[in-house]
């Protein structure tokens, strides 16, 4: 299979799909529904998809380098590898947020206890001053 065998219509659809994907990521960034920290990996994936749709020969070269027989297997392998990296990254972020939430809940409980004790002390002082 060579890159000339890719239909121009398929290439145009792949390019349009990749451009829509990139536009959606930029839309989410603009609306602040996605932070730059997490958008970088999505922007990189959109860039790779655009490169693959503009230059399908790159996929064939990668297929040959990996010793695979079919280009679609290479795309699936790269997609699965990307998803695994993304899952590890997001799991790490969730773990960090869970630790922060636990610390915040503990600090909040300590502050609530402190406020409760101060209110009790204030109540005791105001009752002593009453005749």
Coordinates of N, CA, C and O in Angstrom, one line a residue:
X1 N 0.9 -1.2 0.0 CA 0.0 0.0 0.0 C 0.9 1.2 0.0 O 1.8 1.3 0.8
X2 N 0.6 2.2 -0.9 CA 1.4 3.4 -0.9 C 0.5 4.6 -0.6 O -0.7 4.5 -0.7
X3 N 1.1 5.7 -0.4 CA 0.3 6.9 0.0 C -0.5 7.4 -1.1 O -1.5 8.1 -0.9
X4 N -0.2 7.1 -2.4 CA -1.0 7.6 -3.5 C -2.3 6.9 -3.6 O -3.3 7.4 -4.2
X5 N -2.4 5.7 -2.9 CA -3.7 5.0 -2.9 C -4.7 5.6 -2.0 O -5.9 5.1 -2.1
X6 N -4.4 6.5 -1.2 CA -5.4 7.2 -0.4 C -6.2 8.1 -1.2 O -5.7 9.0 -1.9
X7 N -7.5 7.9 -1.2 CA -8.4 8.7 -2.0 C -8.3 10.2 -1.6 O -8.2 10.5 -0.4
X8 N -8.3 11.1 -2.5 CA -8.3 12.6 -2.2 C -9.5 12.9 -1.3 O -9.5 13.8 -0.5
X9 N -10.7 12.3 -1.6 CA -11.9 12.6 -0.8 C -11.6 12.2 0.7 O -12.0 12.9 1.6
X10 N -11.0 11.0 0.9 CA -10.7 10.5 2.3 C -9.7 11.4 2.9 O -9.9 11.8 4.1
X11 N -8.7 11.8 2.2 CA -7.7 12.8 2.8 C -8.4 14.1 3.1 O -8.1 14.7 4.2
X12 N -9.3 14.6 2.3 CA -10.0 15.9 2.6 C -10.9 15.7 3.8 O -11.0 16.6 4.6
X13 N -11.6 14.6 3.9 CA -12.4 14.3 5.1 C -11.6 14.2 6.4 O -12.0 14.7 7.4
X14 N -10.5 13.5 6.3 CA -9.6 13.4 7.4 C -9.0 14.8 7.8 O -9.0 15.1 9.0
X15 N -8.7 15.6 6.9 CA -8.2 17.0 7.1 C -9.3 17.8 7.8 O -9.1 18.5 8.7
X16 N -10.5 17.7 7.2 CA -11.7 18.5 7.7 C -12.0 18.1 9.2 O -12.2 18.9 10.0
X17 N -12.0 16.8 9.4 CA -12.2 16.2 10.7 C -11.2 16.7 11.7 O -11.5 17.1 12.9
X18 N -9.9 16.7 11.3 CA -8.8 17.1 12.2 C -8.9 18.6 12.5 O -8.7 19.0 13.6
X19 N -9.3 19.4 11.5 CA -9.5 20.8 11.6 C -10.6 21.1 12.6 O -10.5 22.0 13.5
X20 N -11.7 20.4 12.5 CA -12.8 20.5 13.4 C -12.4 20.2 14.8 O -12.8 20.8 15.8
X21 N -11.7 19.1 15.0 CA -11.1 18.7 16.3 C -10.3 19.8 16.9 O -10.5 20.1 18.1
X22 N -9.4 20.4 16.1 CA -8.6 21.5 16.6 C -9.4 22.7 16.9 O -9.2 23.3 18.0
X23 N -10.4 23.0 16.1 CA -11.3 24.1 16.4 C -12.1 23.9 17.7 O -12.2 24.8 18.5
X24 N -12.5 22.7 18.0 CA -13.2 22.4 19.2 C -12.3 22.5 20.4 O -12.8 23.1 21.4
X25 N -11.1 22.1 20.3 CA -10.2 22.3 21.4 C -9.9 23.8 21.7 O -10.0 24.2 22.9
X26 N -9.7 24.5 20.6 CA -9.6 26.0 20.8 C -10.8 26.7 21.4 O -10.7 27.6 22.2
X27 N -12.0 26.2 21.0 CA -13.2 26.7 21.5 C -13.3 26.4 23.0 O -13.7 27.3 23.8
X28 N -13.0 25.2 23.4 CA -13.0 24.9 24.9 C -12.0 25.7 25.6 O -12.3 26.2 26.8
X29 N -10.8 26.0 25.0 CA -9.9 26.9 25.7 C -10.4 28.3 25.8 O -10.3 28.9 26.9
X30 N -11.0 28.8 24.8 CA -11.6 30.2 24.8 C -12.7 30.3 25.8 O -12.7 31.3 26.5
X31 N -13.5 29.3 26.0 CA -14.6 29.3 27.0 C -14.1 28.9 28.4 O -15.0 28.9 29.3
X32 N -12.8 28.7 28.5 CA -12.2 28.3 29.8 C -12.8 27.0 30.4 O -12.9 26.9 31.6
X33 N -13.2 26.1 29.5 CA -13.7 24.8 29.9 C -12.6 23.8 30.0 O -12.7 22.7 30.4
X34 N -11.4 24.3 29.4 CA -10.2 23.4 29.4 C -9.0 24.3 29.7 O -8.9 25.4 29.1
X35 N -8.2 23.9 30.6 CA -7.0 24.7 31.0 C -5.9 24.5 30.0 O -5.8 23.4 29.4
X36 N -5.0 25.4 29.9 CA -3.9 25.3 29.0 C -3.0 24.0 29.4 O -2.5 23.3 28.5
X37 N -2.9 23.8 30.7 CA -2.1 22.7 31.2 C -2.6 21.4 30.5 O -1.8 20.5 30.1
X38 N -3.9 21.2 30.5 CA -4.4 19.9 29.9 C -4.7 20.0 28.4 O -4.8 19.0 27.7
X39 N -4.7 21.2 27.9 CA -5.0 21.4 26.5 C -3.8 21.1 25.6 O -3.9 20.8 24.4
X40 N -2.6 21.2 26.2 CA -1.4 21.0 25.4 C -1.4 19.6 24.7 O -1.1 19.5 23.5
X41 N -1.7 18.6 25.5 CA -1.7 17.2 24.9 C -2.8 17.1 23.8 O -2.6 16.4 22.8
X42 N -3.9 17.8 24.0 CA -5.0 17.7 23.0 C -4.6 18.4 21.7 O -4.8 18.0 20.6
X43 N -3.9 19.6 21.9 CA -3.4 20.3 20.8 C -2.3 19.5 20.0 O -2.3 19.6 18.8
X44 N -1.5 18.9 20.7 CA -0.5 18.0 20.1 C -1.1 16.9 19.3 O -0.7 16.6 18.2
X45 N -2.2 16.3 19.9 CA -2.8 15.2 19.2 C -3.5 15.7 17.9 O -3.5 15.1 16.9
X46 N -4.1 16.9 18.0 CA -4.7 17.5 16.8 C -3.7 17.8 15.7 O -3.9 17.6 14.5
X47 N -2.5 18.3 16.2 CA -1.4 18.5 15.2 C -0.9 17.3 14.5 O -0.7 17.2 13.3
X48 N -0.8 16.2 15.3 CA -0.5 14.9 14.7 C -1.5 14.4 13.7 O -1.2 13.9 12.6
X49 N -2.8 14.6 14.1 CA -3.8 14.2 13.1 C -3.8 15.0 11.8 O -4.0 14.4 10.7
X50 N -3.5 16.3 12.0 CA -3.4 17.1 10.8 C -2.2 16.7 9.9 O -2.3 16.6 8.7
X51 N -1.1 16.4 10.6 CA 0.1 15.9 9.8 C -0.2 14.6 9.1 O 0.1 14.4 7.9
X52 N -0.9 13.7 9.8 CA -1.2 12.4 9.2 C -2.2 12.6 8.0 O -2.1 11.8 7.1
X53 N -3.1 13.5 8.2 CA -4.1 13.7 7.1 C -3.5 14.4 5.9 O -3.8 14.2 4.7
X54 N -2.5 15.3 6.1 CA -1.9 16.0 5.0 C -0.8 15.2 4.4 O -0.6 15.2 3.2
X55 N -0.1 14.4 5.2 CA 1.0 13.6 4.7 C 0.8 12.1 5.1 O 1.5 11.7 6.1
X56 N 0.0 11.4 4.4 CA -0.3 10.0 4.8 C 1.0 9.1 4.7 O 1.0 8.0 5.3
X57 N 1.9 9.6 4.0 CA 3.2 8.8 3.8 C 3.9 8.7 5.2 O 4.5 7.7 5.4
X58 N 3.7 9.6 6.1 CA 4.3 9.5 7.4 C 3.8 8.3 8.1 O 4.5 7.6 8.8
X59 N 2.5 8.0 8.0 CA 1.9 6.8 8.6 C 2.6 5.5 8.1 O 2.9 4.6 8.8
X60 N 2.8 5.5 6.8 CA 3.4 4.4 6.1 C 4.8 4.2 6.6 O 5.3 3.1 6.8
X61 N 5.6 5.3 6.7 CA 6.9 5.2 7.2 C 7.0 4.7 8.6 O 7.8 3.8 8.9
X62 N 6.1 5.2 9.5 CA 6.0 4.7 10.8 C 5.7 3.2 10.9 O 6.2 2.4 11.6
X63 N 4.8 2.8 10.0 CA 4.4 1.4 9.9 C 5.6 0.6 9.5 O 5.8 -0.5 10.1
X64 N 6.4 1.0 8.6 CA 7.6 0.3 8.2 C 8.6 0.2 9.3 O 9.2 -0.8 9.6
X65 N 8.7 1.4 10.0 CA 9.7 1.4 11.1 C 9.3 0.5 12.3 O 10.2 -0.1 12.9
X66 N 8.0 0.3 12.5 CA 7.5 -0.6 13.6 C 7.4 -2.0 13.1 O 7.2 -2.9 13.9
X67 N 7.6 -2.2 11.8 CA 7.5 -3.6 11.3 C 6.1 -4.1 11.2 O 6.0 -5.4 11.2
X68 N 5.2 -3.3 11.1 CA 3.8 -3.7 11.0 C 3.4 -3.9 9.5 O 4.0 -3.2 8.7
X69 N 2.4 -4.7 9.3 CA 2.1 -4.9 7.9 C 1.0 -4.0 7.4 O 0.9 -3.8 6.2
X70 N 0.1 -3.5 8.3 CA -1.0 -2.7 7.8 C -0.9 -1.3 8.5 O -0.7 -1.2 9.7
X71 N -1.2 -0.3 7.8 CA -1.1 1.1 8.3 C -2.2 1.3 9.4 O -1.9 2.1 10.3
X72 N -3.3 0.7 9.2 CA -4.4 0.9 10.2 C -4.0 0.4 11.5 O -4.4 0.9 12.6
X73 N -3.2 -0.7 11.6 CA -2.8 -1.2 12.8 C -1.8 -0.2 13.5 O -1.9 -0.1 14.8
X74 N -1.0 0.5 12.7 CA -0.1 1.5 13.3 C -1.0 2.6 13.9 O -0.6 3.1 15.0
X75 N -2.0 3.0 13.2 CA -2.8 4.1 13.7 C -3.5 3.7 15.0 O -3.5 4.4 16.0
X76 N -4.0 2.4 15.1 CA -4.6 1.9 16.3 C -3.6 1.8 17.4 O -3.9 2.2 18.6
X77 N -2.4 1.3 17.1 CA -1.4 1.2 18.1 C -1.0 2.6 18.7 O -0.9 2.8 19.9
X78 N -0.9 3.6 17.8 CA -0.5 4.9 18.3 C -1.7 5.5 19.1 O -1.5 6.2 20.1
X79 N -2.9 5.3 18.7 CA -4.1 5.8 19.4 C -4.2 5.1 20.8 O -4.5 5.8 21.8
X80 N -4.0 3.9 20.9 CA -4.0 3.2 22.2 C -2.9 3.7 23.1 O -3.1 4.0 24.3
X81 N -1.7 3.9 22.5 CA -0.6 4.4 23.3 C -0.9 5.8 23.8 O -0.6 6.2 25.0
X82 N -1.5 6.6 23.0 CA -1.9 8.0 23.4 C -2.9 8.0 24.5 O -2.8 8.7 25.5
X83 N -3.9 7.1 24.3 CA -5.0 7.0 25.4 C -4.4 6.5 26.7 O -4.8 7.0 27.8
X84 N -3.4 5.6 26.7 CA -2.8 5.1 27.9 C -2.0 6.2 28.6 O -2.1 6.4 29.8
X85 N -1.3 7.0 27.8 CA -0.6 8.1 28.4 C -1.5 9.2 29.0 O -1.3 9.7 30.0
X86 N -2.6 9.4 28.3 CA -3.6 10.3 28.7 C -4.3 9.8 30.0 O -4.4 10.6 31.0
X87 N -4.6 8.6 30.1 CA -5.2 8.0 31.3 C -4.2 8.1 32.5 O -4.7 8.4 33.6
X88 N -3.0 7.8 32.3 CA -2.0 8.0 33.4 C -1.9 9.4 33.8 O -1.9 9.7 35.0
X89 N -1.8 10.3 32.9 CA -1.8 11.7 33.2 C -3.0 12.2 34.0 O -2.8 12.9 35.0
X90 N -4.2 11.8 33.5 CA -5.4 12.2 34.2 C -5.5 11.5 35.6 O -6.0 12.1 36.6
X91 N -5.1 10.3 35.7 CA -5.1 9.6 37.0 C -4.2 10.3 38.0 O -4.5 10.4 39.2
X92 N -3.1 10.7 37.5 CA -2.1 11.5 38.4 C -2.8 12.8 38.8 O -2.7 13.1 40.0
X93 N -3.4 13.5 37.9 CA -4.1 14.7 38.3 C -5.2 14.5 39.3 O -5.3 15.2 40.3
X94 N -6.0 13.5 39.1 CA -7.1 13.1 40.0 C -6.5 12.8 41.4 O -7.1 13.2 42.4
X95 N -5.4 12.0 41.4 CA -4.8 11.7 42.7 C -4.3 12.9 43.5 O -4.5 13.0 44.7
X96 N -3.7 13.8 42.7 CA -3.2 15.0 43.4 C -4.4 15.9 43.9 O -4.4 16.4 45.0
X97 N -5.5 16.0 43.1 CA -6.7 16.7 43.6 C -7.3 16.0 44.8 O -7.8 16.7 45.7
X98 N -7.3 14.7 44.8 CA -7.9 14.0 46.0 C -7.1 14.3 47.2 O -7.7 14.5 48.3
X99 N -5.8 14.3 47.1 CA -4.9 14.6 48.3 C -5.2 16.1 48.7 O -5.3 16.3 49.9
X100 N -5.3 17.0 47.8 CA -5.6 18.4 48.2 C -6.9 18.5 48.8 O -7.1 19.3 49.8
X101 N -7.9 17.8 48.3 CA -9.3 17.9 48.9 C -9.2 17.3 50.4 O -9.8 17.9 51.3
X102 N -8.5 16.2 50.6 CA -8.4 15.7 51.9 C -7.7 16.7 52.8 O -8.2 16.9 54.0
X103 N -6.6 17.3 52.4 CA -6.0 18.3 53.3 C -6.9 19.5 53.5 O -6.9 19.9 54.7
X104 N -7.6 19.9 52.5 CA -8.5 21.0 52.8 C -9.6 20.7 53.7 O -10.0 21.5 54.6
X105 N -10.1 19.5 53.6 CA -11.2 19.0 54.5 C -10.7 18.9 56.0 O -11.4 19.3 56.9
X106 N -9.4 18.5 56.1 CA -8.8 18.4 57.4 C -8.6 19.8 58.0 O -8.9 20.1 59.2
X107 N -8.1 20.7 57.2 CA -7.9 22.1 57.7 C -9.2 22.7 58.0 O -9.3 23.5 59.0
X108 N -10.2 22.5 57.2 CA -11.6 23.0 57.5 C -12.1 22.5 58.8 O -12.7 23.3 59.6
X109 N -11.9 21.2 59.1 CA -12.4 20.7 60.3 C -11.7 21.3 61.5 O -12.3 21.6 62.5
X110 N -10.4 21.5 61.4 CA -9.6 22.1 62.4 C -10.1 23.6 62.7 O -10.2 24.0 63.8
X111 N -10.3 24.3 61.6 CA -10.8 25.7 61.7 C -12.2 25.7 62.3 O -12.5 26.6 63.2
X112 N -13.1 24.8 61.9 CA -14.4 24.8 62.5 C -14.3 24.5 64.0 O -15.1 25.1 64.8
X113 N -13.4 23.6 64.4 CA -13.3 23.3 65.9 C -12.7 24.5 66.6 O -13.2 24.9 67.7
X114 N -11.8 25.2 66.0 CA -11.2 26.4 66.6 C -12.3 27.5 66.8 O -12.4 28.2 67.8
X115 N -13.1 27.7 65.7 CA -14.2 28.7 65.8 C -15.2 28.3 66.9 O -15.7 29.1 67.6
X116 N -15.6 27.0 67.0 CA -16.5 26.5 68.0 C -16.0 26.8 69.4 O -16.7 27.3 70.2
X117 N -14.7 26.5 69.6 CA -14.1 26.8 70.9 C -14.1 28.3 71.2 O -14.3 28.7 72.4
X118 N -13.7 29.1 70.2 CA -13.7 30.6 70.4 C -15.1 31.1 70.7 O -15.3 32.0 71.6
X119 N -16.1 30.6 70.0 CA -17.5 31.0 70.3 C -17.9 30.6 71.7 O -18.6 31.4 72.4
X120 N -17.5 29.4 72.1 CA -17.8 29.0 73.5 C -17.2 29.9 74.5 O -17.8 30.3 75.5
X121 N -15.9 30.2 74.3 CA -15.2 31.1 75.2 C -15.8 32.5 75.2 O -15.9 33.1 76.3
X122 N -16.2 33.0 74.1 CA -16.9 34.3 74.0 C -18.2 34.2 74.7 O -18.5 35.2 75.5
X123 N -19.0 33.2 74.6 CA -20.2 33.0 75.3 C -20.0 33.0 76.8 O -20.8 33.6 77.6
X124 N -19.0 32.3 77.2 CA -18.7 32.3 78.6 C -18.3 33.6 79.2 O -18.7 34.0 80.3
X125 N -17.5 34.4 78.4 CA -17.1 35.7 78.8 C -18.3 36.7 78.9 O -18.5 37.5 79.8
X126 N -19.2 36.6 77.9 CA -20.4 37.5 77.9 C -21.3 37.1 79.0 O -22.0 38.0 79.6
X127 N -21.4 35.9 79.4 CA -22.3 35.5 80.5 C -21.7 35.9 81.9 O -22.4 36.2 82.8
X128 N -20.4 35.9 82.0 CA -19.8 36.4 83.2 C -20.0 37.9 83.4 O -20.1 38.4 84.6
X129 N -20.0 38.6 82.4 CA -20.2 40.1 82.5 C -21.6 40.5 82.7 O -21.9 41.6 83.2
X130 N -22.6 39.6 82.5 CA -24.0 40.0 82.7 C -24.3 39.9 84.2 O -23.9 39.0 84.9
X131 N -25.1 40.9 84.7 CA -25.4 40.9 86.2 C -26.5 40.0 86.5 O -27.2 39.4 85.9

